[in-house]
Short mmCIF file of C-alpha atoms in Angstrom, two decimals:
data_model
loop_
_atom_site.label_atom_id
_atom_site.label_comp_id
_atom_site.label_asym_id
_atom_site.label_seq_id
_atom_site.Cartn_x
_atom_site.Cartn_y
_atom_site.Cartn_z
CA MET A 1 -53.24 -42.00 91.87
CA SER A 2 -55.95 -41.28 89.28
CA GLU A 3 -58.35 -44.14 88.57
CA LEU A 4 -57.27 -46.02 85.46
CA LYS A 5 -59.84 -46.77 82.78
CA LYS A 6 -59.38 -49.71 80.46
CA ILE A 7 -59.59 -49.08 76.72
CA LYS A 8 -61.95 -51.68 75.24
CA ASN A 9 -63.07 -50.10 71.96
CA ALA A 10 -61.32 -47.64 69.67
CA LEU A 11 -62.48 -45.56 66.72
CA ILE A 12 -59.71 -44.71 64.27
CA SER A 13 -60.24 -42.45 61.25
CA VAL A 14 -57.22 -40.44 60.10
CA TYR A 15 -56.04 -38.55 57.03
CA TYR A 16 -52.34 -39.17 57.72
CA LYS A 17 -51.28 -42.78 58.36
CA ASP A 18 -47.61 -42.04 59.19
CA ASN A 19 -46.43 -43.82 62.37
CA LEU A 20 -49.88 -45.28 62.99
CA GLU A 21 -48.81 -48.90 62.49
CA PRO A 22 -47.20 -49.49 65.94
CA ILE A 23 -50.37 -48.21 67.63
CA ILE A 24 -52.57 -50.56 65.61
CA HIS A 25 -50.43 -53.54 66.54
CA LYS A 26 -50.39 -52.50 70.21
CA LEU A 27 -54.16 -52.12 70.37
CA ASN A 28 -54.55 -55.51 68.72
CA GLN A 29 -52.16 -57.05 71.25
CA LEU A 30 -54.21 -55.55 74.08
CA GLY A 31 -57.44 -57.01 72.70
CA VAL A 32 -59.00 -53.65 71.85
CA LYS A 33 -61.79 -53.79 69.27
CA ILE A 34 -61.14 -51.34 66.45
CA PHE A 35 -63.79 -49.51 64.41
CA SER A 36 -62.68 -47.59 61.33
CA THR A 37 -63.63 -45.99 58.02
CA GLY A 38 -62.49 -45.82 54.41
CA GLY A 39 -58.77 -45.52 53.82
CA THR A 40 -57.89 -46.05 57.47
CA GLN A 41 -59.88 -49.29 57.51
CA GLU A 42 -58.00 -50.52 54.43
CA PHE A 43 -54.69 -49.56 56.03
CA ILE A 44 -55.50 -51.58 59.16
CA GLU A 45 -56.68 -54.58 57.14
CA LYS A 46 -53.40 -54.62 55.21
CA LEU A 47 -51.61 -54.93 58.56
CA GLY A 48 -53.50 -58.16 59.15
CA VAL A 49 -55.44 -56.74 62.10
CA ASN A 50 -59.16 -57.28 62.61
CA VAL A 51 -61.18 -54.11 62.10
CA THR A 52 -64.93 -53.47 62.11
CA PRO A 53 -66.19 -51.09 59.43
CA VAL A 54 -68.21 -48.22 60.88
CA GLU A 55 -70.95 -49.12 58.39
CA ASN A 56 -71.48 -52.42 60.23
CA LEU A 57 -72.16 -50.47 63.40
CA THR A 58 -74.34 -47.70 61.97
CA GLY A 59 -76.15 -49.65 59.26
CA TYR A 60 -75.39 -46.83 56.82
CA PRO A 61 -72.69 -46.67 54.15
CA SER A 62 -70.42 -43.68 53.60
CA ILE A 63 -72.63 -41.28 51.61
CA PHE A 64 -72.42 -38.02 49.65
CA GLY A 65 -68.91 -38.69 48.38
CA GLY A 66 -67.59 -39.41 51.85
CA ARG A 67 -69.01 -36.27 53.43
CA VAL A 68 -71.04 -38.37 55.88
CA LYS A 69 -69.40 -41.42 57.47
CA THR A 70 -69.38 -41.19 61.25
CA LEU A 71 -72.23 -38.76 61.97
CA HIS A 72 -74.53 -41.29 63.64
CA PRO A 73 -75.94 -41.83 67.19
CA LYS A 74 -74.21 -45.20 67.52
CA ILE A 75 -70.86 -43.48 67.05
CA PHE A 76 -71.46 -40.32 69.02
CA GLY A 77 -73.50 -42.14 71.65
CA GLY A 78 -70.57 -44.50 72.16
CA ILE A 79 -68.29 -41.50 72.72
CA LEU A 80 -70.58 -39.19 74.71
CA GLY A 81 -72.42 -41.70 76.88
CA ARG A 82 -71.55 -41.26 80.59
CA ARG A 83 -70.37 -44.51 82.07
CA GLU A 84 -71.25 -43.49 85.64
CA LEU A 85 -74.94 -42.68 84.94
CA GLN A 86 -77.41 -45.57 85.15
CA ASN A 87 -79.71 -44.02 82.54
CA ASP A 88 -76.83 -43.74 80.02
CA ILE A 89 -75.72 -47.30 80.79
CA ALA A 90 -79.25 -48.53 80.14
CA GLN A 91 -79.33 -46.74 76.79
CA PHE A 92 -75.97 -48.28 75.79
CA GLU A 93 -77.66 -51.68 76.24
CA GLU A 94 -81.04 -50.73 74.77
CA TYR A 95 -79.62 -49.37 71.51
CA GLU A 96 -76.66 -51.77 71.34
CA ILE A 97 -74.11 -48.97 71.40
CA PRO A 98 -70.49 -49.93 72.18
CA GLU A 99 -68.59 -47.76 74.66
CA ILE A 100 -65.86 -46.09 72.61
CA ASP A 101 -62.95 -45.40 74.96
CA LEU A 102 -60.32 -44.20 72.48
CA VAL A 103 -60.76 -41.90 69.46
CA ILE A 104 -57.87 -41.38 67.08
CA VAL A 105 -58.76 -38.83 64.43
CA ASP A 106 -57.07 -36.02 62.57
CA LEU A 107 -58.47 -33.37 60.28
CA TYR A 108 -58.43 -32.70 56.57
CA PRO A 109 -55.42 -30.44 55.82
CA PHE A 110 -57.32 -27.20 55.39
CA GLU A 111 -54.40 -24.81 55.97
CA GLU A 112 -52.07 -26.80 53.72
CA THR A 113 -54.69 -26.80 50.97
CA LEU A 114 -55.22 -23.06 51.37
CA ALA A 115 -51.48 -22.50 50.99
CA ASN A 116 -51.34 -24.47 47.74
CA THR A 117 -54.46 -23.52 45.81
CA THR A 118 -57.02 -20.77 45.32
CA ASP A 119 -59.67 -23.12 43.92
CA GLU A 120 -62.70 -22.62 46.15
CA SER A 121 -64.26 -26.05 45.63
CA THR A 122 -60.99 -27.78 46.55
CA ILE A 123 -60.63 -25.63 49.66
CA ILE A 124 -64.23 -26.19 50.77
CA GLU A 125 -63.89 -29.97 50.50
CA LYS A 126 -61.02 -29.79 52.97
CA ILE A 127 -63.30 -28.41 55.69
CA ASP A 128 -63.65 -31.37 58.03
CA ILE A 129 -67.06 -32.03 59.58
CA GLY A 130 -67.04 -35.55 61.00
CA GLY A 131 -63.50 -35.31 62.33
CA ILE A 132 -63.98 -32.03 64.14
CA SER A 133 -67.22 -33.35 65.66
CA LEU A 134 -65.51 -36.52 66.88
CA ILE A 135 -62.69 -34.51 68.43
CA ARG A 136 -65.04 -32.23 70.33
CA ALA A 137 -67.27 -35.08 71.50
CA ALA A 138 -64.36 -37.16 72.80
CA ALA A 139 -62.73 -34.14 74.45
CA LYS A 140 -65.99 -33.18 76.14
CA ASN A 141 -66.28 -36.66 77.63
CA PHE A 142 -62.63 -36.80 78.76
CA LYS A 143 -63.71 -38.47 82.00
CA ASP A 144 -64.25 -41.65 79.99
CA VAL A 145 -62.56 -41.19 76.61
CA VAL A 146 -58.99 -40.74 75.35
CA ILE A 147 -58.81 -38.35 72.38
CA ILE A 148 -55.82 -38.31 70.03
CA SER A 149 -56.37 -35.36 67.70
CA SER A 150 -53.00 -35.12 65.97
CA ARG A 151 -50.37 -37.45 64.58
CA SER A 152 -47.85 -35.57 66.74
CA GLN A 153 -49.42 -37.37 69.73
CA TYR A 154 -48.87 -40.91 68.42
CA ASN A 155 -45.67 -41.49 70.38
CA TYR A 156 -47.32 -40.18 73.52
CA LEU A 157 -50.23 -42.58 73.07
CA LEU A 158 -47.94 -45.53 72.44
CA ASP A 159 -46.02 -44.76 75.64
CA LEU A 160 -49.33 -44.49 77.51
CA LEU A 161 -50.54 -47.85 76.22
CA ASN A 162 -47.27 -49.53 77.16
CA LYS A 163 -47.03 -47.91 80.58
CA ASN A 164 -50.58 -48.67 81.71
CA THR A 165 -51.17 -51.83 79.64
CA GLY A 166 -54.07 -50.30 77.74
CA SER A 167 -55.51 -48.10 80.47
CA SER A 168 -55.52 -44.32 80.92
CA ALA A 169 -55.52 -41.98 83.89
CA LEU A 170 -57.91 -39.02 84.24
CA SER A 171 -55.01 -36.55 84.23
CA ASP A 172 -53.82 -37.89 80.87
CA ARG A 173 -57.30 -37.77 79.38
CA LYS A 174 -57.87 -34.20 80.55
CA GLN A 175 -54.55 -33.02 79.12
CA LEU A 176 -55.35 -34.65 75.79
CA ALA A 177 -58.78 -33.00 75.86
CA ALA A 178 -57.15 -29.58 76.26
CA GLU A 179 -54.92 -30.29 73.27
CA ALA A 180 -57.96 -31.47 71.31
CA PHE A 181 -59.86 -28.24 71.94
CA HIS A 182 -56.76 -26.34 70.83
CA THR A 183 -56.77 -28.39 67.62
CA SER A 184 -60.44 -27.69 66.96
CA SER A 185 -60.27 -23.96 67.78
CA HIS A 186 -57.14 -23.47 65.66
CA TYR A 187 -58.81 -25.27 62.75
CA ASP A 188 -62.00 -23.24 63.03
CA THR A 189 -60.03 -19.98 63.23
CA ALA A 190 -58.25 -20.78 59.96
CA ILE A 191 -61.59 -21.51 58.29
CA PHE A 192 -63.18 -18.36 59.67
CA ASN A 193 -60.31 -16.18 58.47
CA TYR A 194 -60.61 -17.72 55.00
CA PHE A 195 -64.27 -16.74 54.82
CA ASN A 196 -63.59 -13.36 56.43
CA THR A 197 -60.77 -12.30 54.09
CA ALA A 198 -62.49 -9.01 53.29
CA GLY A 199 -63.13 -8.32 56.97
CA GLN A 200 -66.91 -8.55 56.72
CA GLN A 201 -67.04 -9.63 60.36
CA ALA A 202 -65.38 -6.95 62.49
CA VAL A 203 -63.69 -9.33 64.91
CA PHE A 204 -60.07 -10.25 65.62
CA LYS A 205 -59.25 -13.95 65.49
CA GLN A 206 -55.76 -15.41 65.30
CA SER A 207 -54.44 -18.82 66.24
CA ILE A 208 -50.74 -19.65 66.06
CA ALA A 209 -49.72 -23.24 66.63
CA GLY A 210 -46.34 -23.90 68.21
CA SER A 211 -44.50 -21.90 70.84
CA LYS A 212 -41.09 -21.46 72.38
CA THR A 213 -40.38 -20.11 75.86
CA LEU A 214 -37.66 -17.48 75.68
CA ARG A 215 -34.96 -16.86 78.28
CA TYR A 216 -36.85 -13.68 79.17
CA GLY A 217 -38.72 -10.86 77.50
CA GLU A 218 -37.44 -7.43 76.54
CA ASN A 219 -35.80 -7.21 79.97
CA PRO A 220 -34.70 -9.96 82.41
CA HIS A 221 -37.62 -9.31 84.80
CA GLN A 222 -40.17 -9.95 81.99
CA LYS A 223 -41.28 -13.39 80.83
CA GLY A 224 -41.27 -14.00 77.08
CA VAL A 225 -42.73 -16.54 74.65
CA PHE A 226 -42.51 -16.76 70.86
CA TYR A 227 -45.59 -18.22 69.19
CA GLY A 228 -44.93 -19.66 65.77
CA GLN A 229 -42.61 -22.04 63.95
CA LEU A 230 -39.19 -20.49 63.50
CA GLU A 231 -37.88 -23.71 61.99
CA ALA A 232 -40.12 -23.05 58.99
CA MET A 233 -38.18 -19.84 58.30
CA PHE A 234 -34.65 -20.69 59.43
CA ASP A 235 -32.21 -23.51 59.87
CA THR A 236 -30.11 -22.72 62.94
CA LEU A 237 -26.55 -23.68 62.08
CA SER A 238 -24.91 -22.59 65.30
CA GLY A 239 -25.28 -20.57 68.47
CA LYS A 240 -27.48 -20.04 71.49
CA GLU A 241 -31.26 -19.65 71.53
CA LEU A 242 -32.67 -16.47 70.03
CA SER A 243 -33.77 -13.98 72.68
CA TYR A 244 -36.80 -11.69 72.59
CA ASN A 245 -34.66 -8.76 71.45
CA ASN A 246 -32.83 -10.96 68.92
CA LEU A 247 -36.19 -11.87 67.40
CA LEU A 248 -37.20 -8.24 67.04
CA ASP A 249 -33.92 -7.49 65.25
CA VAL A 250 -34.15 -10.60 63.08
CA ASP A 251 -37.65 -9.60 62.00
CA ALA A 252 -36.45 -6.10 61.12
CA ALA A 253 -33.42 -7.51 59.27
CA VAL A 254 -35.43 -9.98 57.18
CA ASN A 255 -37.96 -7.32 56.17
CA LEU A 256 -35.24 -4.81 55.29
CA ILE A 257 -33.06 -7.12 53.19
CA ALA A 258 -36.12 -8.28 51.24
CA GLU A 259 -36.25 -4.80 49.65
CA PHE A 260 -32.96 -5.32 47.79
CA LYS A 261 -32.41 -7.45 44.68
CA GLU A 262 -28.79 -6.39 44.17
CA LEU A 263 -26.15 -8.06 46.37
CA THR A 264 -26.52 -6.26 49.71
CA PHE A 265 -25.26 -6.47 53.28
CA ALA A 266 -26.96 -4.77 56.24
CA ILE A 267 -26.16 -4.34 59.92
CA LEU A 268 -28.97 -3.60 62.38
CA LYS A 269 -29.11 -2.47 65.97
CA HIS A 270 -32.34 -2.02 67.92
CA ASN A 271 -34.37 -2.69 64.76
CA ASN A 272 -32.70 0.07 62.71
CA ALA A 273 -30.05 -0.17 60.01
CA CYS A 274 -26.73 1.26 61.19
CA GLY A 275 -24.89 0.08 58.09
CA LEU A 276 -26.00 -1.02 54.62
CA ALA A 277 -24.40 -1.19 51.21
CA SER A 278 -25.04 -2.79 47.81
CA ARG A 279 -21.96 -3.88 45.86
CA ALA A 280 -20.88 -6.32 43.15
CA LYS A 281 -18.88 -8.40 45.65
CA LEU A 282 -20.01 -9.49 49.13
CA ILE A 283 -16.70 -8.55 50.77
CA ASP A 284 -17.10 -4.97 49.52
CA ALA A 285 -20.75 -4.81 50.60
CA TRP A 286 -19.69 -5.96 54.09
CA LYS A 287 -16.84 -3.46 54.41
CA ASP A 288 -18.95 -0.54 53.23
CA ALA A 289 -21.89 -1.54 55.46
CA LEU A 290 -19.54 -1.71 58.46
CA ALA A 291 -18.07 1.68 57.60
CA GLY A 292 -21.52 3.22 58.05
CA ASP A 293 -21.25 2.92 61.82
CA PRO A 294 -18.55 0.55 63.12
CA VAL A 295 -19.38 1.52 66.70
CA SER A 296 -23.07 0.57 66.60
CA ALA A 297 -22.23 -2.59 64.63
CA PHE A 298 -20.76 -4.12 67.82
CA GLY A 299 -23.30 -6.68 69.07
CA GLY A 300 -25.55 -6.15 66.07
CA VAL A 301 -27.59 -8.38 63.80
CA LEU A 302 -26.12 -8.95 60.33
CA VAL A 303 -28.04 -9.94 57.20
CA THR A 304 -27.28 -10.48 53.55
CA ASN A 305 -29.19 -11.74 50.52
CA THR A 306 -26.44 -13.95 49.12
CA LYS A 307 -24.24 -16.88 50.14
CA VAL A 308 -21.56 -16.00 52.71
CA ASP A 309 -18.14 -16.92 51.36
CA VAL A 310 -15.06 -17.62 53.46
CA GLU A 311 -13.36 -14.37 52.42
CA THR A 312 -16.22 -12.31 53.82
CA ALA A 313 -16.60 -14.60 56.83
CA THR A 314 -12.94 -13.97 57.72
CA GLU A 315 -13.66 -10.23 57.93
CA ILE A 316 -16.98 -10.68 59.74
CA ASN A 317 -15.23 -12.93 62.24
CA LYS A 318 -13.29 -9.90 63.53
CA LEU A 319 -16.49 -8.34 64.86
CA PHE A 320 -18.55 -9.30 67.90
CA PHE A 321 -22.11 -9.81 66.64
CA GLU A 322 -25.25 -11.57 67.89
CA VAL A 323 -26.85 -12.99 64.74
CA LEU A 324 -25.92 -13.52 61.09
CA ILE A 325 -28.68 -14.31 58.56
CA ALA A 326 -28.04 -15.48 54.99
CA PRO A 327 -29.69 -17.72 52.40
CA ASP A 328 -26.60 -19.95 52.39
CA TYR A 329 -22.99 -20.30 53.57
CA ASP A 330 -19.83 -21.87 52.24
CA ARG A 331 -18.86 -24.83 54.44
CA GLU A 332 -15.56 -23.18 55.37
CA ALA A 333 -17.40 -19.99 56.34
CA ILE A 334 -19.65 -21.91 58.74
CA GLU A 335 -16.71 -23.67 60.39
CA LEU A 336 -14.90 -20.36 60.84
CA LEU A 337 -17.88 -18.46 62.26
CA LYS A 338 -18.89 -21.34 64.56
CA GLN A 339 -15.65 -21.01 66.50
CA LYS A 340 -17.41 -18.59 68.87
CA ALA A 341 -20.15 -20.77 70.31
CA ASN A 342 -22.74 -18.12 71.20
CA ARG A 343 -22.93 -16.62 67.72
CA ILE A 344 -26.25 -17.40 66.09
CA LEU A 345 -25.98 -18.41 62.44
CA LEU A 346 -29.29 -18.63 60.60
CA LYS A 347 -29.91 -19.96 57.10
CA GLN A 348 -33.06 -18.30 55.83
CA LYS A 349 -35.62 -20.32 53.91
CA PRO A 350 -37.88 -18.87 51.19
CA VAL A 351 -41.09 -18.62 53.24
CA LYS A 352 -43.98 -16.32 52.45
CA GLN A 353 -44.62 -14.01 55.38
CA THR A 354 -47.86 -12.59 56.69
CA GLU A 355 -49.47 -9.59 54.99
CA LYS A 356 -51.00 -8.35 58.25
CA THR A 357 -49.45 -7.03 61.45
CA PHE A 358 -51.04 -6.72 64.88
CA ARG A 359 -50.08 -5.81 68.43
CA THR A 360 -51.73 -5.35 71.79
CA LEU A 361 -52.73 -1.83 72.71
CA LEU A 362 -54.67 -0.46 75.71
CA ASN A 363 -57.37 -3.08 76.41
CA GLY A 364 -57.42 -4.52 72.91
CA VAL A 365 -55.49 -5.23 69.73
CA ILE A 366 -54.79 -3.15 66.63
CA GLU A 367 -54.33 -4.74 63.24
CA GLN A 368 -53.21 -3.29 59.93
CA ASP A 369 -52.00 -4.28 56.48
CA LYS A 370 -48.25 -4.72 56.40
CA ASP A 371 -46.42 -1.87 54.66
CA LEU A 372 -45.70 -3.64 51.37
CA LYS A 373 -45.49 -0.51 49.23
CA THR A 374 -42.00 0.20 47.88
CA GLU A 375 -41.51 3.13 45.53
CA THR A 376 -39.28 2.84 42.49
CA ILE A 377 -37.69 5.47 40.28
CA ALA A 378 -40.83 5.37 38.14
CA ASP A 379 -42.88 6.53 41.15
CA MET A 380 -40.76 9.63 41.73
CA LYS A 381 -42.39 12.93 40.79
CA VAL A 382 -39.83 15.68 40.21
CA VAL A 383 -41.15 18.86 41.85
CA THR A 384 -38.11 21.13 41.44
CA LYS A 385 -36.66 22.86 38.41
CA LEU A 386 -33.59 20.66 38.67
CA ALA A 387 -34.13 16.93 38.18
CA PRO A 388 -31.90 14.35 39.92
CA ASN A 389 -29.31 12.69 37.70
CA GLU A 390 -29.25 8.90 37.19
CA ARG A 391 -26.85 8.23 40.07
CA GLU A 392 -28.96 10.37 42.38
CA LYS A 393 -32.16 8.62 41.33
CA THR A 394 -30.61 5.25 42.20
CA ASP A 395 -29.45 6.59 45.57
CA LEU A 396 -32.85 8.15 46.29
CA GLU A 397 -34.58 4.83 45.68
CA PHE A 398 -31.97 3.12 47.88
CA ALA A 399 -32.35 5.66 50.69
CA ASN A 400 -36.14 5.51 50.59
CA LYS A 401 -36.07 1.75 51.18
CA ILE A 402 -33.97 2.23 54.30
CA ALA A 403 -36.20 5.06 55.57
CA LYS A 404 -39.24 2.80 55.17
CA HIS A 405 -37.69 0.35 57.65
CA SER A 406 -36.39 2.90 60.18
CA LYS A 407 -38.12 4.21 63.29
CA SER A 408 -39.92 7.52 62.83
CA ASN A 409 -39.04 10.32 62.67
CA THR A 410 -36.21 9.33 60.40
CA ILE A 411 -33.81 10.90 57.93
CA VAL A 412 -31.46 8.71 55.88
CA LEU A 413 -28.27 9.89 54.14
CA VAL A 414 -26.98 7.84 51.20
CA LYS A 415 -24.19 8.14 48.66
CA ASN A 416 -23.26 5.61 45.99
CA LYS A 417 -25.61 2.93 47.38
CA GLN A 418 -24.06 3.14 50.84
CA LEU A 419 -25.80 4.25 54.02
CA CYS A 420 -23.72 7.16 55.29
CA ALA A 421 -25.84 7.73 58.40
CA SER A 422 -29.39 8.00 59.64
CA GLY A 423 -31.23 9.81 62.36
CA VAL A 424 -33.98 7.59 63.77
CA GLY A 425 -36.70 7.67 66.38
CA GLN A 426 -36.56 11.40 66.92
CA THR A 427 -39.47 13.59 68.03
CA SER A 428 -38.33 16.27 65.59
CA ARG A 429 -37.46 15.76 61.92
CA VAL A 430 -34.86 18.50 62.26
CA ASP A 431 -33.23 16.58 65.12
CA ALA A 432 -33.23 13.42 63.02
CA LEU A 433 -31.43 15.25 60.22
CA LYS A 434 -28.91 16.86 62.54
CA GLN A 435 -28.22 13.50 64.17
CA ALA A 436 -27.63 11.90 60.77
CA ILE A 437 -25.28 14.67 59.60
CA GLN A 438 -23.32 14.57 62.85
CA LYS A 439 -22.87 10.78 62.61
CA ALA A 440 -21.80 11.01 58.98
CA ASN A 441 -19.22 13.62 59.88
CA ASP A 442 -17.98 11.55 62.84
CA PHE A 443 -17.26 8.64 60.50
CA LYS A 444 -15.60 10.90 57.91
CA PHE A 445 -18.21 10.68 55.15
CA ASP A 446 -18.10 13.35 52.47
CA LEU A 447 -21.72 14.39 52.06
CA LYS A 448 -21.12 16.45 48.93
CA ASN A 449 -23.54 15.10 46.28
CA ALA A 450 -25.19 12.75 48.81
CA VAL A 451 -28.98 12.35 48.96
CA ILE A 452 -31.50 12.25 51.79
CA ALA A 453 -34.76 10.39 52.33
CA SER A 454 -37.47 11.30 54.80
CA ASP A 455 -40.18 8.90 55.94
CA ALA A 456 -42.74 11.73 56.05
CA PHE A 457 -43.18 15.24 54.69
CA PHE A 458 -41.19 18.29 55.73
CA PRO A 459 -43.52 20.65 57.61
CA PHE A 460 -41.13 23.56 56.98
CA SER A 461 -38.15 24.35 54.75
CA ASP A 462 -35.65 24.12 57.63
CA CYS A 463 -34.68 20.51 56.87
CA VAL A 464 -33.82 21.11 53.23
CA ALA A 465 -31.87 24.21 54.23
CA ILE A 466 -29.75 22.24 56.70
CA ALA A 467 -29.30 19.44 54.16
CA ALA A 468 -28.18 21.77 51.37
CA LYS A 469 -25.60 23.42 53.61
CA ALA A 470 -24.21 19.92 54.38
CA GLY A 471 -23.69 19.22 50.67
CA ILE A 472 -26.87 17.26 49.90
CA THR A 473 -27.95 17.61 46.26
CA ALA A 474 -31.14 15.51 46.07
CA VAL A 475 -34.12 14.85 48.32
CA ILE A 476 -36.90 12.24 48.36
CA GLN A 477 -39.98 12.66 50.54
CA PRO A 478 -43.70 11.83 50.39
CA GLY A 479 -44.90 15.42 50.21
CA GLY A 480 -48.27 16.48 51.53
CA SER A 481 -47.42 19.42 53.78
CA ILE A 482 -49.35 22.64 53.34
CA LYS A 483 -45.91 24.24 53.12
CA ASP A 484 -44.42 21.91 50.52
CA LYS A 485 -43.88 24.93 48.28
CA ASP A 486 -41.49 26.51 50.81
CA SER A 487 -39.23 23.44 50.67
CA VAL A 488 -39.43 23.30 46.87
CA ASP A 489 -38.63 26.99 46.55
CA TYR A 490 -35.60 26.63 48.80
CA CYS A 491 -34.32 23.71 46.73
CA ASP A 492 -34.82 25.69 43.51
CA ALA A 493 -32.86 28.60 44.93
CA HIS A 494 -29.95 26.38 46.01
CA HIS A 495 -29.64 23.95 43.07
CA VAL A 496 -31.06 20.95 44.97
CA SER A 497 -33.42 18.51 43.25
CA MET A 498 -36.45 17.08 45.02
CA VAL A 499 -38.81 14.24 44.20
CA MET A 500 -42.05 13.31 45.92
CA THR A 501 -43.65 9.87 46.08
CA GLY A 502 -47.02 10.55 47.68
CA VAL A 503 -46.43 7.63 50.07
CA ARG A 504 -45.61 8.07 53.77
CA HIS A 505 -43.72 5.37 55.67
CA PHE A 506 -44.22 6.01 59.39
CA LYS A 507 -42.84 3.22 61.55
CA HIS A 508 -43.43 3.22 65.29
#
């Protein structure tokens, strides 16, 4: 068993006082001498517990508006002094430095402040100096010191104090030190990224607090972990744990549905929309989304941007699906959909998402701005003699949104704000178009007067020729091919309108 070390002196200086009271009373009961500062000192005094102000130890008051309180040799010496070295022991006595065996400190809420204001002076004042120094010092000397660096550890500390009657084992101290260095590195990363917003320093630094071990990764033989806080984005109302593949689909679904302001329902499979429709009523949006590909919808991820009512839930309940995401649900709808225990029902919260994306690649990481560009009708440049009519313009905008969120190469077919079919992830744009037309025909869609969207330019006129023969009357694409004129000329000769946006939406 690890040697137990008795806690004789504690330094407590925290921003958040929640759940601190039981610890104070326990330390007092154990006869531990408590040193403290400012608001924490006042909090302890109000509990009727003896506390020694840090100023009494250092001989200096809190100065510079509280910027300097604990930065003093009598504090850091008490934390960093090595109890097993005779020279350090002699200096403890010579300079009348108490051995500080427990440090409880948290940090100014830098990330929370950053999320709530853009005022630089306010943000800068929330960069902790004394706290971060205390955390690192105590963690470095884990052989002698217990470091509590987060209020989330208060229950753990209280259990430790009760179990060992005020003593700590080396294994506990080392584990807490590891958590402390995580706290300090995460904090410093957030500060660095604030100062490096423009990317002046060409380095990649990310720190994500919180993690969840998944059942497995993309396949059962691969391990998987999600790093982040899903509970900040979703309330899980029912169902099993999200898998790695579920998470990929949920991410795709949330990003896709965010494009639509009108009441919309979408069905995704392997990160691509296989059904999507915008309608005045949710039940109609669901039925028309399902009609897009009722085969692929089996086992899919469903998402909508409005409350799920019991009428729609009754129809959804007929389908086997993995996940349903909505901003809200009628109570009766939840009870109905929960009848199948493994179904995952998520209530999405209004959380701002990241504006950067990154992934591992080769022996490093690539990072880019998230694709936040969405073209509207106003961005469409008519390049043919024939201009699209109002219905076609609306469908072109609709189709372009879906193409943006589909795997390249992709072609999307739309009619009356309903996804008729799409060809996705093809090595040839012609193959993507042929795949889309074949699927639309399989599910009995009439493509006369439908529109198509392409995520990138047409290198030749073959795609518009195939589309026109299928009944397509309007095309949206970025443009940019050296042979754009060939596609435009074909459209002019066959009474097809074409608009260009100048924006490509590759997605790999």
